[in-house]
PDB file of C-alpha atoms in Angstrom:
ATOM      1  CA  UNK A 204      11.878  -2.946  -6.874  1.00 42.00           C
ATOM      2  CA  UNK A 205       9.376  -5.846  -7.262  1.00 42.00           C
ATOM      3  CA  UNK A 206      10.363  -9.138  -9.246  1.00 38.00           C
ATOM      4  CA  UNK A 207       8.377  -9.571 -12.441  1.00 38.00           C
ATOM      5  CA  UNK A 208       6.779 -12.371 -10.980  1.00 38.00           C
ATOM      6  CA  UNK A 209       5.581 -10.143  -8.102  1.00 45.00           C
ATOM      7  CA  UNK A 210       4.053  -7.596 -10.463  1.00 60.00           C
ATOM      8  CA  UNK A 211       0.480  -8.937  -9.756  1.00 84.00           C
ATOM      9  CA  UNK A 212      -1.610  -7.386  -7.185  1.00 93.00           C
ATOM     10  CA  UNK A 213      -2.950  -9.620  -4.802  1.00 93.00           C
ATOM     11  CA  UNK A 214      -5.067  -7.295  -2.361  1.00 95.00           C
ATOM     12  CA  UNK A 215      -6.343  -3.664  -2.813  1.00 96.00           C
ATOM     13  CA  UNK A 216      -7.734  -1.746   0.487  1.00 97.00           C
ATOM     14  CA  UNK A 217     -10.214   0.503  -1.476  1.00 94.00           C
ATOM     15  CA  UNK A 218     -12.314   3.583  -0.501  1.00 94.00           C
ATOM     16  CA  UNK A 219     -14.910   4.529  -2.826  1.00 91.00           C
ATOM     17  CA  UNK A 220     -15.018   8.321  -3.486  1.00 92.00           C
ATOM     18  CA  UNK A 221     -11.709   8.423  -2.026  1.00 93.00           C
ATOM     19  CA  UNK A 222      -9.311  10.789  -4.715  1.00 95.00           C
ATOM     20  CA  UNK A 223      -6.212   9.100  -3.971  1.00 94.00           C
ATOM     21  CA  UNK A 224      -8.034   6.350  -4.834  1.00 95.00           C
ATOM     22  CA  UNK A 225      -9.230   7.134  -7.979  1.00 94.00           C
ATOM     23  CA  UNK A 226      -5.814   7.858  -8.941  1.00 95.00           C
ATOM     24  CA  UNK A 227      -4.516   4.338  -8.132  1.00 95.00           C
ATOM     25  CA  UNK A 228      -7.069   2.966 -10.123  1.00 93.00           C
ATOM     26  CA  UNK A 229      -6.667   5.378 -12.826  1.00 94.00           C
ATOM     27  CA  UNK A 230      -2.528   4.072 -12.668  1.00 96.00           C
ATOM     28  CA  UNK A 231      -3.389   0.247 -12.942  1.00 94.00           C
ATOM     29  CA  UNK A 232      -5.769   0.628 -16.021  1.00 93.00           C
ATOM     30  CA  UNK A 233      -3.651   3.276 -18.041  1.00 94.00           C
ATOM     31  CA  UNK A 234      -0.781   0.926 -17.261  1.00 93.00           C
ATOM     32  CA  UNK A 235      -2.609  -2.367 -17.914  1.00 91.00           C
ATOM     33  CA  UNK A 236      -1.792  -4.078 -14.489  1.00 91.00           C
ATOM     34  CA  UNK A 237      -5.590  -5.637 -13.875  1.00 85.00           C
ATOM     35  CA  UNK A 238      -7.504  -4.943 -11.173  1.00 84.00           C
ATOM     36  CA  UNK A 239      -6.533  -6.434  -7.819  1.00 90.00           C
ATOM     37  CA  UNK A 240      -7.167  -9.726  -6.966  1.00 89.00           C
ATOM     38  CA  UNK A 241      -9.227  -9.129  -3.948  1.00 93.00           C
ATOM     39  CA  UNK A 242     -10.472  -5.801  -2.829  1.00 93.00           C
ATOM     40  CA  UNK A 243     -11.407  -4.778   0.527  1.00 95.00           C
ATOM     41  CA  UNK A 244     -13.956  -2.345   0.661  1.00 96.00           C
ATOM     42  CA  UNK A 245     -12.426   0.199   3.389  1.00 95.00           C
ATOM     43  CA  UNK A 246     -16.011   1.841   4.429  1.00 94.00           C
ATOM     44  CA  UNK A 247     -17.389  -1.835   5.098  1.00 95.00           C
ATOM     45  CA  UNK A 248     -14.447  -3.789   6.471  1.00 95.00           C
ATOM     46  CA  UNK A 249     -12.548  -1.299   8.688  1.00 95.00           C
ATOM     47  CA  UNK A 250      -8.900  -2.090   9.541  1.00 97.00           C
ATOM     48  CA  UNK A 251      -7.846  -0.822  12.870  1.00 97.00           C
ATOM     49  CA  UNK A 252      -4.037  -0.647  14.215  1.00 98.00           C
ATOM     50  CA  UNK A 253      -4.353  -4.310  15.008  1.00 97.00           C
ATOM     51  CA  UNK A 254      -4.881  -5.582  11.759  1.00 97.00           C
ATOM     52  CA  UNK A 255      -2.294  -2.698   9.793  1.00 97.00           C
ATOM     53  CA  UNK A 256       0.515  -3.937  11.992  1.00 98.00           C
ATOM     54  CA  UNK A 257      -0.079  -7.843  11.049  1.00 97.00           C
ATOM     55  CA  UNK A 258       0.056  -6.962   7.636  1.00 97.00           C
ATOM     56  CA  UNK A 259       3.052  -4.763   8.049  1.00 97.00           C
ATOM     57  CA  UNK A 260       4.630  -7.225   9.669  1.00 97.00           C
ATOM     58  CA  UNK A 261       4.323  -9.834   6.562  1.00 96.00           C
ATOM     59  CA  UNK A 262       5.854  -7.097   4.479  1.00 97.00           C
ATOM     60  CA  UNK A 263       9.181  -7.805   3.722  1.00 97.00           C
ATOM     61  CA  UNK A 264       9.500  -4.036   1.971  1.00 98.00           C
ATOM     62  CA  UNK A 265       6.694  -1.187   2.539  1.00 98.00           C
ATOM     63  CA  UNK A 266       6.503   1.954   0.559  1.00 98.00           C
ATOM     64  CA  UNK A 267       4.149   4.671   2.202  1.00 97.00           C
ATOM     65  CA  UNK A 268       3.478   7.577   0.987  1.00 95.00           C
ATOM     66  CA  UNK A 269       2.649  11.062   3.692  1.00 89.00           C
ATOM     67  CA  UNK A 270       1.981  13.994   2.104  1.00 87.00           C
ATOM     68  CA  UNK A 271       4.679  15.005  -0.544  1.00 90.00           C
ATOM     69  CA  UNK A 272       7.238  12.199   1.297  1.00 95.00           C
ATOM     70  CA  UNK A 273       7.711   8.832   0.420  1.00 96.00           C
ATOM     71  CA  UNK A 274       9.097   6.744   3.059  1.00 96.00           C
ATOM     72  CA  UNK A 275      11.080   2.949   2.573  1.00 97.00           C
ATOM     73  CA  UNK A 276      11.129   0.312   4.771  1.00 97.00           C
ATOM     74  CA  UNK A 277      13.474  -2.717   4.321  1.00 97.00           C
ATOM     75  CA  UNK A 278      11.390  -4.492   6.983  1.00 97.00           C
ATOM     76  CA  UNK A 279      14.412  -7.746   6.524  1.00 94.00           C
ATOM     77  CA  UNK A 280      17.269  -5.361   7.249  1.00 95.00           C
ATOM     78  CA  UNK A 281      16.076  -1.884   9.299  1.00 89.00           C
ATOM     79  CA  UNK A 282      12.699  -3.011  10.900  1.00 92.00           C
ATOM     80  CA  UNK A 283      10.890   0.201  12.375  1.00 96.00           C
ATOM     81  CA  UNK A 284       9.080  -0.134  15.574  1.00 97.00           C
ATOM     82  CA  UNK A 285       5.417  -0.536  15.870  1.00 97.00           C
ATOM     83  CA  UNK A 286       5.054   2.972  16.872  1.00 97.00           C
ATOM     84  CA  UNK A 287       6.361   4.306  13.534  1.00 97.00           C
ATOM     85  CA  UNK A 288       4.563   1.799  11.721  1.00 97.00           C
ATOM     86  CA  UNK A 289       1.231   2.985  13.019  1.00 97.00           C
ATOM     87  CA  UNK A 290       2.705   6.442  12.044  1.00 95.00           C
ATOM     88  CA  UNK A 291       2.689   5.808   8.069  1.00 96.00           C
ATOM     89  CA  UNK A 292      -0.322   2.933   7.990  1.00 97.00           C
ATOM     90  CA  UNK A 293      -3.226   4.275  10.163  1.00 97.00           C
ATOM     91  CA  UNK A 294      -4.545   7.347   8.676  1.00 94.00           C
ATOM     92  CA  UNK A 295      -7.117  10.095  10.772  1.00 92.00           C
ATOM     93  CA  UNK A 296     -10.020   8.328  11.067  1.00 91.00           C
ATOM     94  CA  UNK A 297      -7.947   5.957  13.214  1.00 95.00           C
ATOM     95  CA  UNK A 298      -8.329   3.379  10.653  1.00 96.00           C
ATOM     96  CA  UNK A 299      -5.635   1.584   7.661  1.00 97.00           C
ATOM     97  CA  UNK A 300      -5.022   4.651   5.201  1.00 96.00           C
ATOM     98  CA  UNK A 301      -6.438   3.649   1.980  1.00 96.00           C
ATOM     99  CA  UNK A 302      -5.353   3.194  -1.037  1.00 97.00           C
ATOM    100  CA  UNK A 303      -3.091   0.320   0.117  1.00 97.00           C
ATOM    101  CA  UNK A 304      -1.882  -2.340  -2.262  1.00 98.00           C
ATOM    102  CA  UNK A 305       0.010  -5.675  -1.243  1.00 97.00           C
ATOM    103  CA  UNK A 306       2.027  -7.619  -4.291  1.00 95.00           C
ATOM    104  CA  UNK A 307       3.713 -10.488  -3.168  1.00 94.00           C
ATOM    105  CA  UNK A 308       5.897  -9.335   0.348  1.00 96.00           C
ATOM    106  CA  UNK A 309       5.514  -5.997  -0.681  1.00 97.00           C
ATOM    107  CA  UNK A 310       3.419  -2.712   0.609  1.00 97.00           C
ATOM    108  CA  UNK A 311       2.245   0.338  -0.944  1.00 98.00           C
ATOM    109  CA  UNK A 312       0.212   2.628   1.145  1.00 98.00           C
ATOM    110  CA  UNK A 313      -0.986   6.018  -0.647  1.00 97.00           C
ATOM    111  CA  UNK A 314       0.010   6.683  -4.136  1.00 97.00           C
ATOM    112  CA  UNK A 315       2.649   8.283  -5.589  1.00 97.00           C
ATOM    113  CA  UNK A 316       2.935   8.055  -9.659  1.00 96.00           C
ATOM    114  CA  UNK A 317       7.025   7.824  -9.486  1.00 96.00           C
ATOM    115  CA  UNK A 318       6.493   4.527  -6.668  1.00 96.00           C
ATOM    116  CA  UNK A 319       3.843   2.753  -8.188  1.00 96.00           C
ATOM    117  CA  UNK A 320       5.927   3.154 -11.798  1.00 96.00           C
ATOM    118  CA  UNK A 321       9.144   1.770  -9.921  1.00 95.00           C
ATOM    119  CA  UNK A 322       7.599  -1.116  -8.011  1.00 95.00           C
ATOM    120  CA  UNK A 323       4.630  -2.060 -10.509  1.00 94.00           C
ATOM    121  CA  UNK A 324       5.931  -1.430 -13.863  1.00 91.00           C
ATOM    122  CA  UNK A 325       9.790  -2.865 -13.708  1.00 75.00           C
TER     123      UNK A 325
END
């Protein structure tokens, strides 16, 4: 679970039109969490398996959500390989899955209601 002090989201990868999208927007102003400090527009700035790994890698905890699974990283303590990584970041379009959110050291790719109410509202 996030610190209170890590509450505040610091970068949003975005897709407009995108439902899961909508939904984490929908989350962060029912909840009153603000709007992300900078937003990355995923149709204009792409984000290829280069770029998802560096930011996985300055995760210390990642949350991703596949389907109807949400998988945990500890990324201090059980560090998955790049491979599996790749698996849970880079969606079919070979790019970043979007939504993804960063707060502080941690990651949330997807959305799932149950996560984002865990990590975001403490």
């Amino acid at each position: 679970m996030a610190s209170k002090t890590e509450t505040s989201i610091d970068w949003s990868y975005h897709r407009n039109g995108c439902k899961t999208c909508g939904k984490t927007q929908e989350f962060l102003l029912k909840n009153k969490l603000g709007m992300p400090q900078t937003i990355v527009d995923a149709r204009k700035n792409r984000m290829g398996p280069k770029e998802a790994l560096q930011l996985a890698h300055s995760a210390e905890k990642i949350y991703a959500t596949k389907g109807n699974k949400v998988i945990f990283f500890d990324m201090k303590k059980d560090k998955p390989d790049d491979k599996t990584l790749l698996f849970i970041l880079i969606g079919p379009t070979g790019n970043m899955r979007a939504p993804t959110l960063r707060l502080g050291k941690t990651l949330l790719v997807g959305f799932d209601k149950e996560v984002y109410t865990q990590v975001l509202c403490p």
